[in-house]
Amino acid sequence: MRSLRQATDDQLIAATLANEHSAFAELVRRYEGIVAATVIGMLGPGDDADEVGQETMIKLYRSLSRFKGDAQLKTYITRIAINTSLDALRRRKRNLLRFFTTDNGDTSWENQLPDSNDHIKDYEHRQLIQQALSQLKPDFRAVAVLRLMQGHSTEEVATILGIAQGTVLSRLSRAKQQLATILKPEMNYA
Amino acid sequence: MHENRTQYLIERYLDAVLTPEEHSEFDDLRASHPALEQQISDGKALRNLLQSAKPDSFNPFFQSRVMRRINQEHESTGALFSQQLADAISQLFPRVAALSLAMAGLLMISNFIAATNETPLIDALLGLPTDSPEVMMVYGE
């Protein structure tokens, strides 16, 4: 095979199935951004998100032989990432209930302090948005992350989540109203 | 449904993928519902805001961590396969043994039925000939 960086997704999948681990490493490199945007958008930054990101990639590895190529790999990976994140949120909620606390979202982002002063403003900005997202119910958060943060069309969001497009539109409308209320001071109408 | 249709048109407008018919429908809707302007500008502003905070990577060395776990899984899968093979054999052995015993029993019954009355019981069960090997050799000649 030519250089892994130049290989198509299909070539990398075929090589992975032939036990060439470096091909899968390239897929991980290629799709880390998409998985990070989905998982961190859903859970907030932190070790939990990193763990769910790894779990997403391992699930992808295990299911590659079943990937038929009828959907784009990007959509397939995003679906795994969102489902794994929703599972993690359910686990988190169970744990929170076990300790008699309320679910106001994850607070792991509070431990992710910026490493230099230059990043403080950006960090605060991200933190604010992450806090706003964490106040949405998981189903609404998933739609907001996929549509508003990642820019998927509503048809794609419906495919990824396995729900009707009408459901996506109504959840999106509610999520936008809630986010607009929380983030009004940050919104730039230029 | 009407609310969803409005939402649908707003989202397609924001993606700049309205067909000419949808565009005209959307223009009419905007003219008759001025409040839509706020929804549209909120939609744009929210999208810009969230996209500006879109995470693009995990902690450093994410790829290495994933590959290490996959390699570990591969190794444990090899061990798991050996264990599964041993389990399968140990589960299969009693069945094969029972089947073999049953077949041997049937063969003995068949031999016993076919044997003459003078044949000793053991010889009849095992299907041994009544004549000794020496006699058989003489007959053979």
CSV table of C-alpha atoms in Angstrom, one decimal:
chain,number,residue,atom,x,y,z
A,1,MET,CA,0.0,0.0,0.0
A,2,ARG,CA,1.1,3.6,-0.7
A,3,SER,CA,1.8,5.9,2.3
A,4,LEU,CA,-0.8,5.4,5.0
A,5,ARG,CA,-1.5,9.2,5.1
A,6,GLN,CA,-2.5,9.0,1.5
A,7,ALA,CA,-4.5,5.8,1.7
A,8,THR,CA,-8.3,6.0,1.5
A,9,ASP,CA,-10.5,5.0,4.4
A,10,ASP,CA,-11.5,1.8,2.5
A,11,GLN,CA,-7.8,0.9,2.0
A,12,LEU,CA,-7.1,1.5,5.7
A,13,ILE,CA,-10.1,-0.7,6.8
A,14,ALA,CA,-8.9,-3.5,4.5
A,15,ALA,CA,-5.4,-3.3,5.8
A,16,THR,CA,-6.7,-3.2,9.4
A,17,LEU,CA,-8.7,-6.4,8.8
A,18,ALA,CA,-5.5,-8.0,7.4
A,19,ASN,CA,-4.0,-7.3,10.9
A,20,GLU,CA,-2.0,-4.3,9.9
A,21,HIS,CA,-2.2,-2.3,13.1
A,22,SER,CA,-0.5,0.8,11.7
A,23,ALA,CA,-3.4,1.2,9.3
A,24,PHE,CA,-5.8,1.4,12.3
A,25,ALA,CA,-3.5,3.8,14.0
A,26,GLU,CA,-3.8,6.1,11.0
A,27,LEU,CA,-7.7,5.8,11.2
A,28,VAL,CA,-7.4,6.8,14.9
A,29,ARG,CA,-5.2,9.8,13.9
A,30,ARG,CA,-7.6,10.8,11.1
A,31,TYR,CA,-10.8,10.6,13.2
A,32,GLU,CA,-9.6,11.8,16.6
A,33,GLY,CA,-10.9,15.3,16.0
A,34,ILE,CA,-14.4,14.1,15.1
A,35,VAL,CA,-14.6,11.7,18.1
A,36,ALA,CA,-13.1,14.4,20.4
A,37,ALA,CA,-15.7,17.0,19.2
A,38,THR,CA,-18.5,14.5,19.8
A,39,VAL,CA,-17.4,13.0,23.1
A,40,ILE,CA,-16.1,16.2,24.8
A,41,GLY,CA,-19.1,18.1,23.5
A,42,MET,CA,-21.3,15.5,25.3
A,43,LEU,CA,-19.3,14.9,28.5
A,44,GLY,CA,-17.0,17.9,28.8
A,45,PRO,CA,-13.2,17.7,28.8
A,46,GLY,CA,-11.4,15.4,31.2
A,47,ASP,CA,-10.3,11.8,31.9
A,48,ASP,CA,-13.8,10.5,31.5
A,49,ALA,CA,-14.1,11.9,27.9
A,50,ASP,CA,-10.6,10.5,27.1
A,51,GLU,CA,-11.7,7.1,28.3
A,52,VAL,CA,-14.9,7.2,26.3
A,53,GLY,CA,-12.9,8.4,23.3
A,54,GLN,CA,-10.7,5.3,23.6
A,55,GLU,CA,-13.7,3.1,24.1
A,56,THR,CA,-15.2,4.5,20.9
A,57,MET,CA,-12.1,3.7,18.9
A,58,ILE,CA,-11.9,0.2,20.3
A,59,LYS,CA,-15.6,-0.4,19.5
A,60,LEU,CA,-14.8,0.8,16.0
A,61,TYR,CA,-11.9,-1.6,15.7
A,62,ARG,CA,-14.1,-4.5,16.8
A,63,SER,CA,-16.9,-3.6,14.4
A,64,LEU,CA,-14.8,-2.8,11.3
A,65,SER,CA,-15.5,-6.3,9.8
A,66,ARG,CA,-19.2,-5.5,10.0
A,67,PHE,CA,-18.9,-2.0,8.4
A,68,LYS,CA,-20.4,-2.4,5.0
A,69,GLY,CA,-19.5,1.0,3.6
A,70,ASP,CA,-23.1,1.9,3.0
A,71,ALA,CA,-22.6,4.9,5.3
A,72,GLN,CA,-19.6,7.2,5.5
A,73,LEU,CA,-17.0,6.1,8.0
A,74,LYS,CA,-17.3,9.6,9.6
A,75,THR,CA,-21.1,9.0,10.2
A,76,TYR,CA,-20.4,5.5,11.5
A,77,ILE,CA,-17.7,6.7,14.0
A,78,THR,CA,-19.9,9.6,15.1
A,79,ARG,CA,-22.7,7.2,15.8
A,80,ILE,CA,-20.5,5.0,17.9
A,81,ALA,CA,-19.1,8.1,19.7
A,82,ILE,CA,-22.5,9.5,20.5
A,83,ASN,CA,-23.9,6.2,21.7
A,84,THR,CA,-20.9,5.5,23.9
A,85,SER,CA,-21.2,9.1,25.3
A,86,LEU,CA,-24.9,8.6,26.1
A,87,ASP,CA,-24.0,5.3,27.9
A,88,ALA,CA,-21.4,7.1,29.9
A,89,LEU,CA,-23.9,9.8,30.8
A,90,ARG,CA,-26.3,7.2,32.0
A,91,ARG,CA,-23.5,5.6,34.1
A,92,ARG,CA,-22.6,9.0,35.5
A,93,LYS,CA,-26.2,9.7,36.4
A,94,ARG,CA,-26.5,6.3,38.2
A,95,ASN,CA,-23.3,7.1,40.2
A,96,LEU,CA,-24.6,10.5,41.0
A,97,LEU,CA,-27.9,9.1,42.2
A,98,ARG,CA,-26.0,6.6,44.3
A,99,PHE,CA,-24.3,9.4,46.2
A,100,PHE,CA,-27.5,11.5,46.5
A,101,THR,CA,-26.4,14.4,44.4
A,102,THR,CA,-28.2,16.2,41.7
A,103,ASP,CA,-27.2,15.9,38.0
A,104,ASN,CA,-26.3,19.3,37.0
A,105,GLY,CA,-23.8,18.0,34.5
A,106,ASP,CA,-20.2,16.9,34.8
A,107,THR,CA,-17.8,19.1,36.7
A,108,SER,CA,-14.7,17.4,35.4
A,109,TRP,CA,-14.0,20.4,33.3
A,110,GLU,CA,-13.3,22.3,36.5
A,111,ASN,CA,-10.2,20.3,36.9
A,112,GLN,CA,-8.9,21.0,33.4
A,113,LEU,CA,-7.0,24.1,34.2
A,114,PRO,CA,-5.2,25.9,31.3
A,115,ASP,CA,-1.4,25.5,31.2
A,116,SER,CA,-0.6,29.1,30.4
A,117,ASN,CA,-2.1,32.6,30.7
A,118,ASP,CA,-2.5,32.8,26.9
A,119,HIS,CA,-5.1,30.1,27.0
A,120,ILE,CA,-7.1,31.5,29.9
A,121,LYS,CA,-9.6,33.5,27.7
A,122,ASP,CA,-10.1,30.6,25.3
A,123,TYR,CA,-10.4,28.2,28.3
A,124,GLU,CA,-13.1,30.4,29.9
A,125,HIS,CA,-15.0,30.7,26.6
A,126,ARG,CA,-15.0,26.9,26.1
A,127,GLN,CA,-15.9,26.3,29.8
A,128,LEU,CA,-18.9,28.6,29.5
A,129,ILE,CA,-20.2,26.8,26.4
A,130,GLN,CA,-19.5,23.4,28.0
A,131,GLN,CA,-21.4,24.4,31.1
A,132,ALA,CA,-24.4,25.6,29.0
A,133,LEU,CA,-24.4,22.3,27.0
A,134,SER,CA,-24.2,20.3,30.2
A,135,GLN,CA,-27.5,21.9,31.3
A,136,LEU,CA,-29.3,20.3,28.4
A,137,LYS,CA,-30.9,16.8,28.7
A,138,PRO,CA,-28.6,14.2,27.1
A,139,ASP,CA,-31.0,13.7,24.1
A,140,PHE,CA,-31.1,17.4,23.4
A,141,ARG,CA,-27.4,17.8,24.0
A,142,ALA,CA,-26.7,15.2,21.4
A,143,VAL,CA,-28.7,17.1,18.8
A,144,ALA,CA,-27.0,20.4,19.8
A,145,VAL,CA,-23.5,18.9,19.6
A,146,LEU,CA,-24.1,17.3,16.3
A,147,ARG,CA,-26.0,20.1,14.6
A,148,LEU,CA,-24.6,23.3,16.2
A,149,MET,CA,-21.1,22.3,17.1
A,150,GLN,CA,-20.2,19.9,14.4
A,151,GLY,CA,-22.4,21.3,11.6
A,152,HIS,CA,-24.1,18.1,10.5
A,153,SER,CA,-27.3,18.6,8.6
A,154,THR,CA,-30.6,17.7,10.3
A,155,GLU,CA,-30.9,14.6,8.0
A,156,GLU,CA,-27.4,13.5,9.1
A,157,VAL,CA,-28.2,14.0,12.7
A,158,ALA,CA,-31.4,11.9,12.3
A,159,THR,CA,-29.3,9.1,10.7
A,160,ILE,CA,-26.6,9.2,13.3
A,161,LEU,CA,-29.1,9.2,16.2
A,162,GLY,CA,-31.5,6.8,14.5
A,163,ILE,CA,-34.5,9.0,15.1
A,164,ALA,CA,-37.0,10.8,12.8
A,165,GLN,CA,-36.0,14.2,11.3
A,166,GLY,CA,-39.1,15.7,12.9
A,167,THR,CA,-37.8,14.7,16.3
A,168,VAL,CA,-34.4,16.2,15.5
A,169,LEU,CA,-36.0,19.5,14.5
A,170,SER,CA,-38.2,19.7,17.7
A,171,ARG,CA,-35.3,18.8,20.0
A,172,LEU,CA,-33.1,21.3,18.2
A,173,SER,CA,-35.6,24.0,18.6
A,174,ARG,CA,-35.9,23.4,22.3
A,175,ALA,CA,-32.1,23.1,22.7
A,176,LYS,CA,-31.5,26.4,20.9
A,177,GLN,CA,-34.0,28.2,23.1
A,178,GLN,CA,-32.3,26.9,26.2
A,179,LEU,CA,-28.8,27.7,25.0
A,180,ALA,CA,-29.8,31.2,23.7
A,181,THR,CA,-31.1,32.0,27.2
A,182,ILE,CA,-27.9,30.8,28.9
A,183,LEU,CA,-25.5,32.1,26.4
A,184,LYS,CA,-27.1,35.4,25.4
A,185,PRO,CA,-24.3,37.6,26.6
A,186,GLU,CA,-21.7,35.6,24.6
A,187,MET,CA,-23.6,35.6,21.4
A,188,ASN,CA,-22.2,37.7,18.6
A,189,TYR,CA,-24.8,38.8,16.1
A,190,ALA,CA,-22.4,40.4,13.7
B,1,MET,CA,-45.9,19.7,11.8
B,2,HIS,CA,-46.1,23.4,10.9
B,3,GLU,CA,-43.6,24.3,13.6
B,4,ASN,CA,-41.3,21.5,12.3
B,5,ARG,CA,-41.7,22.8,8.7
B,6,THR,CA,-40.6,26.3,9.9
B,7,GLN,CA,-37.6,24.8,11.7
B,8,TYR,CA,-36.8,22.7,8.7
B,9,LEU,CA,-36.7,25.8,6.5
B,10,ILE,CA,-34.6,27.8,9.0
B,11,GLU,CA,-32.0,25.0,9.2
B,12,ARG,CA,-31.9,24.7,5.4
B,13,TYR,CA,-31.6,28.4,5.1
B,14,LEU,CA,-28.7,28.5,7.6
B,15,ASP,CA,-27.0,25.7,5.6
B,16,ALA,CA,-27.7,27.7,2.4
B,17,VAL,CA,-29.3,24.7,0.7
B,18,LEU,CA,-32.9,25.9,0.1
B,19,THR,CA,-34.4,25.0,-3.2
B,20,PRO,CA,-36.0,27.9,-5.2
B,21,GLU,CA,-39.4,26.7,-4.1
B,22,GLU,CA,-38.4,26.5,-0.5
B,23,HIS,CA,-36.7,29.9,-0.7
B,24,SER,CA,-39.9,31.5,-1.9
B,25,GLU,CA,-41.9,29.7,0.8
B,26,PHE,CA,-39.4,30.8,3.4
B,27,ASP,CA,-39.5,34.4,2.2
B,28,ASP,CA,-43.3,34.4,2.5
B,29,LEU,CA,-43.0,33.0,6.0
B,30,ARG,CA,-40.5,35.7,7.1
B,31,ALA,CA,-42.8,38.4,5.7
B,32,SER,CA,-45.8,37.1,7.6
B,33,HIS,CA,-43.9,36.2,10.8
B,34,PRO,CA,-41.4,39.0,11.7
B,35,ALA,CA,-40.5,37.1,14.9
B,36,LEU,CA,-38.7,34.6,12.8
B,37,GLU,CA,-35.8,37.1,12.3
B,38,GLN,CA,-34.8,36.7,15.9
B,39,GLN,CA,-34.9,32.9,15.6
B,40,ILE,CA,-32.7,33.1,12.5
B,41,SER,CA,-30.2,35.4,14.0
B,42,ASP,CA,-30.1,33.4,17.3
B,43,GLY,CA,-29.5,30.3,15.2
B,44,LYS,CA,-26.6,31.8,13.3
B,45,ALA,CA,-25.0,33.3,16.5
B,46,LEU,CA,-25.4,30.0,18.4
B,47,ARG,CA,-23.8,28.0,15.7
B,48,ASN,CA,-20.9,30.4,15.4
B,49,LEU,CA,-20.4,30.4,19.2
B,50,LEU,CA,-20.5,26.6,19.5
B,51,GLN,CA,-18.3,26.0,16.5
B,52,SER,CA,-15.7,28.4,18.0
B,53,ALA,CA,-15.5,26.1,21.0
B,54,LYS,CA,-15.4,22.9,19.1
B,55,PRO,CA,-12.9,20.5,20.7
B,56,ASP,CA,-10.5,19.0,18.2
B,57,SER,CA,-8.4,16.6,20.2
B,58,PHE,CA,-8.1,14.6,23.4
B,59,ASN,CA,-5.1,14.7,25.8
B,60,PRO,CA,-1.7,14.2,24.1
B,61,PHE,CA,-0.8,10.7,22.9
B,62,PHE,CA,-4.4,9.6,22.5
B,63,GLN,CA,-3.5,7.5,19.5
B,64,SER,CA,-0.8,5.7,21.5
B,65,ARG,CA,-3.2,5.0,24.3
B,66,VAL,CA,-5.8,3.5,21.9
B,67,MET,CA,-3.2,1.3,20.1
B,68,ARG,CA,-1.8,0.1,23.4
B,69,ARG,CA,-5.2,-1.1,24.5
B,70,ILE,CA,-5.9,-2.7,21.2
B,71,ASN,CA,-2.6,-4.6,21.4
B,72,GLN,CA,-3.4,-5.7,24.9
B,73,GLU,CA,-6.8,-6.8,23.7
B,74,HIS,CA,-5.2,-8.8,20.9
B,75,GLU,CA,-2.9,-10.6,23.2
B,76,SER,CA,-5.7,-11.4,25.6
B,77,THR,CA,-7.9,-12.5,22.7
B,78,GLY,CA,-5.2,-15.1,21.7
B,79,ALA,CA,-5.2,-16.4,25.3
B,80,LEU,CA,-9.0,-16.3,25.3
B,81,PHE,CA,-9.1,-18.3,22.1
B,82,SER,CA,-6.9,-21.0,23.6
B,83,GLN,CA,-9.1,-21.2,26.6
B,84,GLN,CA,-12.2,-21.3,24.5
B,85,LEU,CA,-10.7,-24.1,22.5
B,86,ALA,CA,-9.9,-26.1,25.6
B,87,ASP,CA,-13.4,-25.5,27.0
B,88,ALA,CA,-15.0,-26.6,23.7
B,89,ILE,CA,-13.0,-29.8,23.6
B,90,SER,CA,-13.8,-30.6,27.2
B,91,GLN,CA,-17.5,-30.0,26.5
B,92,LEU,CA,-17.4,-32.1,23.4
B,93,PHE,CA,-15.5,-35.1,24.9
B,94,PRO,CA,-18.4,-36.5,27.1
B,95,ARG,CA,-20.7,-36.3,24.1
B,96,VAL,CA,-18.3,-38.1,21.8
B,97,ALA,CA,-17.7,-40.8,24.5
B,98,ALA,CA,-21.4,-41.3,25.1
B,99,LEU,CA,-22.0,-41.7,21.4
B,100,SER,CA,-19.2,-44.2,21.0
B,101,LEU,CA,-20.4,-46.3,23.9
B,102,ALA,CA,-23.9,-46.3,22.5
B,103,MET,CA,-22.6,-47.4,19.1
B,104,ALA,CA,-20.5,-50.2,20.7
B,105,GLY,CA,-23.6,-51.4,22.7
B,106,LEU,CA,-25.7,-51.5,19.5
B,107,LEU,CA,-22.9,-53.5,17.7
B,108,MET,CA,-22.8,-56.0,20.6
B,109,ILE,CA,-26.6,-56.5,20.5
B,110,SER,CA,-26.4,-57.0,16.8
B,111,ASN,CA,-23.5,-59.5,17.2
B,112,PHE,CA,-25.5,-61.3,20.0
B,113,ILE,CA,-28.6,-61.6,17.8
B,114,ALA,CA,-26.5,-62.9,14.8
B,115,ALA,CA,-24.6,-65.5,17.0
B,116,THR,CA,-25.6,-69.2,17.2
B,117,ASN,CA,-26.8,-70.7,20.4
B,118,GLU,CA,-23.5,-72.6,21.1
B,119,THR,CA,-21.4,-69.4,20.9
B,120,PRO,CA,-20.1,-68.4,24.4
B,121,LEU,CA,-21.7,-65.1,25.6
B,122,ILE,CA,-18.5,-63.0,25.4
B,123,ASP,CA,-17.6,-64.3,22.0
B,124,ALA,CA,-21.2,-63.6,20.8
B,125,LEU,CA,-21.1,-60.1,22.2
B,126,LEU,CA,-17.7,-59.3,20.7
B,127,GLY,CA,-18.7,-61.0,17.4
B,128,LEU,CA,-15.8,-63.5,17.6
B,129,PRO,CA,-16.0,-66.6,15.3
B,130,THR,CA,-16.8,-69.9,16.9
B,131,ASP,CA,-13.9,-71.7,15.2
B,132,SER,CA,-10.4,-71.4,16.5
B,133,PRO,CA,-7.8,-69.7,14.3
B,134,GLU,CA,-6.1,-73.1,13.7
B,135,VAL,CA,-9.4,-74.6,12.4
B,136,MET,CA,-10.0,-71.5,10.2
B,137,MET,CA,-6.5,-72.0,8.7
B,138,VAL,CA,-7.3,-75.6,7.9
B,139,TYR,CA,-10.6,-74.5,6.2
B,140,GLY,CA,-8.8,-71.8,4.4
B,141,GLU,CA,-6.5,-74.4,2.8
